[in-house]
Coordinates of C-alpha atoms in Angstrom, one line a residue:
Chain A
M1 CA 89.4 -45.7 -32.8
T2 CA 91.4 -46.9 -29.6
D3 CA 91.7 -50.7 -30.3
W4 CA 93.2 -51.5 -33.7
Q5 CA 92.3 -55.1 -35.3
P6 CA 94.4 -56.8 -37.6
E7 CA 91.9 -56.4 -40.5
Q8 CA 91.8 -52.6 -39.7
I9 CA 95.2 -52.2 -39.3
E10 CA 95.3 -53.9 -42.9
A11 CA 92.9 -51.3 -44.2
F12 CA 94.6 -48.8 -42.7
Y13 CA 97.8 -49.5 -44.6
R14 CA 96.3 -50.0 -48.1
N15 CA 94.8 -46.5 -47.7
H16 CA 97.7 -44.4 -45.9
S17 CA 101.1 -46.2 -46.5
R18 CA 102.2 -44.4 -49.4
E19 CA 101.3 -40.9 -47.8
L20 CA 103.4 -42.2 -44.7
W21 CA 106.1 -43.0 -47.3
A22 CA 105.9 -39.7 -48.6
L23 CA 106.3 -38.1 -45.0
F24 CA 109.2 -40.2 -44.3
Y25 CA 111.0 -39.5 -47.6
S26 CA 110.7 -36.2 -47.4
M27 CA 112.5 -36.9 -44.0
C28 CA 115.1 -39.0 -45.0
N29 CA 115.1 -38.5 -48.6
D30 CA 116.1 -41.9 -49.0
P31 CA 113.1 -44.5 -50.9
E32 CA 114.0 -47.5 -49.4
R33 CA 114.9 -46.1 -45.6
A34 CA 111.4 -44.5 -46.3
Y35 CA 109.9 -47.8 -47.0
D36 CA 111.6 -49.7 -44.6
A37 CA 110.2 -47.1 -41.9
V38 CA 106.8 -47.6 -43.0
Q39 CA 107.3 -51.0 -42.6
E40 CA 108.8 -51.3 -39.3
S41 CA 106.1 -48.8 -37.8
F42 CA 103.4 -51.0 -39.2
A43 CA 105.2 -53.8 -37.6
K44 CA 105.3 -52.3 -34.1
L45 CA 101.6 -51.5 -34.4
Y46 CA 100.9 -55.3 -34.5
D47 CA 103.1 -55.8 -31.5
Y48 CA 102.1 -52.9 -29.7
R49 CA 100.1 -54.1 -26.2
G50 CA 100.4 -50.4 -24.7
Q51 CA 97.8 -47.6 -24.0
P52 CA 94.9 -47.5 -26.8
I53 CA 95.9 -45.5 -29.8
R54 CA 93.5 -42.6 -30.4
D55 CA 95.3 -41.3 -33.5
L56 CA 97.0 -43.7 -35.5
K57 CA 98.6 -41.5 -38.2
A58 CA 100.3 -39.7 -35.9
W59 CA 101.3 -42.7 -33.8
L60 CA 102.7 -44.5 -36.8
L61 CA 104.6 -40.9 -37.9
R62 CA 106.5 -40.6 -34.8
V63 CA 107.7 -44.5 -34.6
G64 CA 108.9 -44.1 -38.0
Q65 CA 110.7 -41.1 -37.4
N66 CA 112.2 -42.7 -34.4
W67 CA 113.1 -45.7 -36.6
L68 CA 114.8 -43.2 -39.0
R69 CA 116.9 -41.3 -36.6
D70 CA 118.2 -44.8 -35.2
A71 CA 119.1 -46.0 -38.5
A72 CA 120.7 -42.4 -39.4
R73 CA 122.9 -43.1 -36.0
R74 CA 123.7 -46.8 -37.4
K75 CA 124.7 -45.0 -40.7
S76 CA 123.7 -48.0 -42.7
N77 CA 124.7 -47.8 -46.3
S78 CA 121.8 -48.7 -48.2
V79 CA 121.5 -49.8 -51.9
H80 CA 119.4 -47.6 -53.9
L81 CA 117.2 -50.0 -55.7
L82 CA 115.3 -47.9 -57.4
P83 CA 111.7 -49.8 -56.7
G84 CA 110.1 -48.0 -59.8
L85 CA 112.6 -49.5 -62.0
D86 CA 111.6 -53.4 -61.4
D87 CA 109.0 -53.2 -64.3
H88 CA 112.0 -51.7 -66.5
S89 CA 114.5 -54.3 -65.8
S90 CA 113.5 -57.1 -68.3
S91 CA 112.0 -54.1 -70.9
T92 CA 114.3 -52.6 -73.7
L93 CA 116.7 -50.5 -71.5
T94 CA 120.0 -51.3 -72.0
A95 CA 122.5 -51.8 -69.1
D96 CA 123.8 -48.6 -69.9
Q97 CA 120.3 -46.6 -69.8
L98 CA 119.5 -48.2 -66.8
L99 CA 122.6 -46.8 -65.0
Q100 CA 122.2 -43.3 -66.6
L101 CA 118.6 -43.5 -65.3
K102 CA 119.9 -44.4 -61.9
E103 CA 122.5 -41.8 -61.5
R104 CA 119.9 -39.2 -62.9
Q105 CA 117.4 -40.0 -59.8
Q106 CA 120.5 -39.8 -57.5
Q107 CA 121.3 -36.4 -58.9
I108 CA 117.7 -35.5 -58.1
R109 CA 117.4 -36.8 -54.7
E110 CA 121.0 -35.1 -53.7
A111 CA 119.3 -31.9 -55.0
L112 CA 115.9 -32.4 -53.1
Q113 CA 118.5 -33.0 -50.0
M114 CA 119.6 -29.6 -50.3
L115 CA 116.1 -27.9 -49.8
N116 CA 114.8 -27.0 -46.7
E117 CA 112.5 -29.7 -45.2
D118 CA 109.2 -27.6 -45.7
D119 CA 109.8 -27.0 -49.3
R120 CA 111.1 -30.6 -49.8
R121 CA 107.7 -31.9 -48.3
V122 CA 105.7 -30.1 -50.4
L123 CA 107.5 -31.4 -53.5
V124 CA 107.2 -34.6 -52.2
M125 CA 103.7 -34.1 -51.5
K126 CA 102.8 -32.8 -54.4
Y127 CA 104.6 -35.3 -57.4
S128 CA 104.6 -38.6 -55.1
M129 CA 100.9 -38.4 -53.8
D130 CA 99.6 -35.8 -56.3
W131 CA 98.0 -33.9 -53.5
S132 CA 95.9 -30.7 -54.1
S133 CA 97.2 -27.5 -52.4
A134 CA 94.1 -27.3 -50.4
Q135 CA 95.0 -30.8 -49.3
M136 CA 98.7 -30.1 -48.4
A137 CA 97.4 -26.8 -46.7
M138 CA 95.4 -28.9 -44.1
V139 CA 98.4 -31.1 -43.3
M140 CA 100.7 -28.2 -43.1
D141 CA 98.2 -25.9 -41.0
S142 CA 98.7 -23.1 -44.1
T143 CA 96.7 -21.7 -46.8
A144 CA 96.2 -23.4 -50.5
A145 CA 97.7 -20.0 -51.5
A146 CA 100.9 -20.2 -49.2
V147 CA 101.6 -23.8 -50.3
D148 CA 101.3 -22.7 -54.0
M149 CA 104.1 -20.1 -53.1
R150 CA 105.9 -22.5 -51.6
L151 CA 105.6 -24.9 -54.4
S152 CA 106.7 -22.6 -57.1
R153 CA 109.7 -21.2 -55.0
A154 CA 110.8 -24.9 -54.3
R155 CA 110.7 -25.6 -57.7
R156 CA 112.7 -22.8 -58.8
R157 CA 115.1 -23.2 -56.1
L158 CA 115.6 -27.2 -57.1
A159 CA 116.3 -25.8 -60.6
E160 CA 118.9 -23.5 -59.4
I161 CA 120.4 -26.4 -58.1
L162 CA 120.3 -28.9 -60.5
T163 CA 121.8 -26.1 -62.9
E164 CA 124.5 -25.4 -60.9
Q165 CA 125.1 -29.1 -60.8
G166 CA 125.1 -29.3 -64.5
F167 CA 122.2 -31.3 -64.6
A168 CA 121.1 -32.3 -68.4
N169 CA 117.3 -32.5 -68.6
D170 CA 117.2 -34.6 -71.8
Chain B
M1 CA 119.6 -23.1 -79.5
T2 CA 117.0 -25.5 -80.6
D3 CA 113.4 -25.0 -80.0
Q4 CA 112.9 -28.1 -77.4
H5 CA 116.1 -26.6 -75.5
S6 CA 114.3 -23.1 -75.1
T7 CA 111.1 -24.4 -73.8
R8 CA 112.8 -26.4 -70.9
H9 CA 115.4 -23.7 -70.3
G10 CA 114.7 -20.2 -69.4
A11 CA 116.7 -17.4 -70.1
D12 CA 119.2 -18.3 -67.3
N13 CA 119.5 -21.9 -68.9
R14 CA 117.5 -23.0 -65.6
L15 CA 115.1 -25.5 -66.1
S16 CA 111.4 -24.0 -66.9
E17 CA 108.4 -24.6 -64.5
G18 CA 107.3 -26.8 -66.9
A19 CA 110.3 -28.8 -67.5
M20 CA 110.6 -29.0 -63.5
E21 CA 107.0 -30.4 -63.4
G22 CA 107.7 -33.1 -65.8
L23 CA 111.1 -33.9 -64.1
L24 CA 109.4 -34.1 -60.7
R25 CA 106.7 -36.2 -61.7
D26 CA 108.9 -38.7 -63.5
F27 CA 111.3 -38.8 -60.7
F28 CA 108.6 -40.0 -58.3
R29 CA 107.2 -42.1 -60.7
L30 CA 110.2 -44.5 -60.4
E31 CA 111.2 -43.6 -56.7
V32 CA 107.8 -44.4 -55.1
P33 CA 108.3 -48.4 -54.4
T34 CA 106.8 -50.6 -56.5
A35 CA 104.5 -52.1 -53.4
L36 CA 103.2 -48.9 -52.8
Q37 CA 102.4 -47.7 -56.1
S38 CA 98.5 -49.1 -56.5
S39 CA 95.9 -46.5 -56.3
S40 CA 94.3 -48.0 -53.3
A41 CA 97.6 -46.6 -51.5
V42 CA 97.1 -43.4 -52.4
C43 CA 95.7 -41.5 -49.4
D44 CA 92.9 -39.5 -50.4
S45 CA 89.5 -38.9 -48.9
R46 CA 87.9 -38.4 -51.9
P47 CA 88.4 -41.5 -54.0
V48 CA 87.9 -43.3 -50.9
V49 CA 84.6 -41.9 -50.0
A50 CA 83.7 -42.0 -54.4
A51 CA 84.8 -45.6 -54.1
V52 CA 82.0 -46.0 -51.0
I53 CA 79.6 -44.2 -52.5
V54 CA 80.0 -46.2 -55.8
G55 CA 80.1 -49.4 -53.9
N56 CA 76.7 -48.7 -52.9
R57 CA 75.0 -47.2 -55.7
P58 CA 72.3 -49.5 -57.1
S59 CA 72.6 -50.4 -60.7
A60 CA 70.6 -48.6 -63.3
A61 CA 68.2 -51.2 -63.8
S62 CA 67.9 -51.7 -60.0
R63 CA 67.2 -47.8 -59.8
I64 CA 64.4 -48.1 -62.6
A65 CA 63.0 -50.9 -60.6
I66 CA 62.7 -49.1 -57.5
V67 CA 61.0 -46.0 -59.4
A68 CA 58.6 -48.1 -61.1
A69 CA 57.7 -49.7 -57.8
L70 CA 57.5 -46.4 -55.9
V71 CA 55.1 -45.1 -58.6
T72 CA 53.1 -48.0 -58.4
L73 CA 53.0 -48.0 -54.5
S74 CA 51.6 -44.2 -54.8
A75 CA 49.4 -45.2 -57.5
C76 CA 47.6 -47.6 -55.3
L77 CA 47.5 -45.6 -52.4
L78 CA 46.0 -42.9 -54.2
L79 CA 43.5 -45.1 -55.3
T80 CA 42.9 -46.6 -52.3
F81 CA 42.4 -43.3 -50.5
N82 CA 40.2 -42.2 -53.4
S83 CA 37.5 -45.0 -53.3
K84 CA 37.3 -45.0 -49.3
P85 CA 34.0 -44.4 -48.3
A86 CA 33.6 -41.7 -45.7
E87 CA 32.9 -43.0 -41.9
P88 CA 29.2 -43.6 -41.1
Q89 CA 27.0 -41.4 -38.9
G90 CA 24.5 -43.1 -36.9
S91 CA 23.7 -47.0 -38.3
G92 CA 24.2 -48.2 -41.6
V93 CA 26.6 -47.1 -44.3
A94 CA 26.6 -43.5 -46.0
V95 CA 27.2 -43.3 -49.8
R96 CA 27.4 -40.3 -51.8
I97 CA 24.4 -40.1 -54.4
Q98 CA 24.8 -36.4 -55.5
S99 CA 26.9 -35.1 -58.2
P100 CA 30.6 -34.0 -57.0
A101 CA 29.6 -30.4 -58.1
A102 CA 27.0 -30.3 -55.6
T103 CA 27.2 -29.9 -51.4
E104 CA 27.7 -33.2 -50.2
E105 CA 24.9 -34.5 -48.1
L106 CA 25.2 -37.9 -47.4
M107 CA 22.0 -40.4 -47.5
P108 CA 22.2 -43.1 -44.8
V109 CA 21.8 -46.5 -46.7
S110 CA 21.2 -49.8 -44.7
S111 CA 22.0 -53.2 -46.2
A112 CA 19.4 -54.5 -43.2
P113 CA 15.7 -54.5 -44.6
N114 CA 14.2 -53.6 -40.9
S115 CA 16.9 -51.1 -40.4
K116 CA 15.6 -47.5 -39.4
A117 CA 17.4 -46.3 -42.2
T118 CA 14.5 -47.7 -44.4
G119 CA 12.3 -45.2 -42.7
V120 CA 14.3 -42.3 -43.7
P121 CA 13.1 -40.1 -46.8
V122 CA 15.9 -40.6 -49.7
D123 CA 14.7 -37.0 -51.8
E124 CA 13.2 -33.8 -51.1
N125 CA 9.9 -35.6 -51.9
G126 CA 10.1 -37.8 -48.7
L127 CA 10.4 -41.1 -50.7
L128 CA 11.3 -43.6 -48.3
L129 CA 14.0 -46.2 -49.2
K130 CA 11.5 -49.1 -49.1
E131 CA 9.3 -47.6 -51.4
T132 CA 12.1 -47.2 -54.0
E133 CA 12.1 -51.0 -54.3
E134 CA 9.0 -50.7 -55.9
I135 CA 10.2 -48.3 -58.9
Q136 CA 10.5 -50.2 -62.1
L137 CA 13.7 -48.9 -63.8
N138 CA 12.2 -49.5 -67.1
P139 CA 8.6 -48.9 -66.9
Q140 CA 6.7 -50.5 -70.0
P141 CA 4.3 -48.0 -72.1

């Protein structure tokens, strides 16, 4: 497919935007920035008038990566709004509980940042996309057994980092 | 040290595998933007393909109707082929007059009264077809 129509782009967005978010997130460790990267890459796709695109996912990844690099250079300070907490804003959680939840998310986020990129990527794919080891092996050009070992090692390393930081898993 | 604490932490006070699994699932449930949390946004070929297959699969009622139609059609075809007479040899139409166990010897029978077939013997005694018309089926004593 080289000539992408708007409805095809929309279908691709519905089916692949979360995966792209996960890949961008593993690069920047920032949920908001990763989401912005997804939006920016698709916005560029709508405006694109160049050579036909053969591998759309690879194209979107490259555009998103470039945008993330530029955003890091700009060193914009984004506010971590924790989109997943939107539903909780009007729930029974108190302001203190929401703040604690936010701090906990930030702590885990910073611990993830300390992992190497491959370890972080397998954790992101596994727990944000619920991918199997076989699926991850395809993306990473590896084997399912190697992915399982990396997952186990990444979890262990993350646990060590959180323990060193005094993380309380209550 | 409580039981709950011991299940969450290993001997070196590090979070256990099970605790890490739960922690990471909870973390990403909150981390993934709400706009991307719909099931359709999860990239997995299997659900996509499965959704296409399920969408194209006929309902149970229509499946039964299709099967019934096929069975009926098959039965009709069988009846048609079984009742279809053999191709004629020479003039006239041939019919099977002997039992199925016997060897099949087709007797030419023509609907035309003056055709040559009427001169053909219909049995081993040389009885002609036109003579059979004179045979009384219910002879009176």
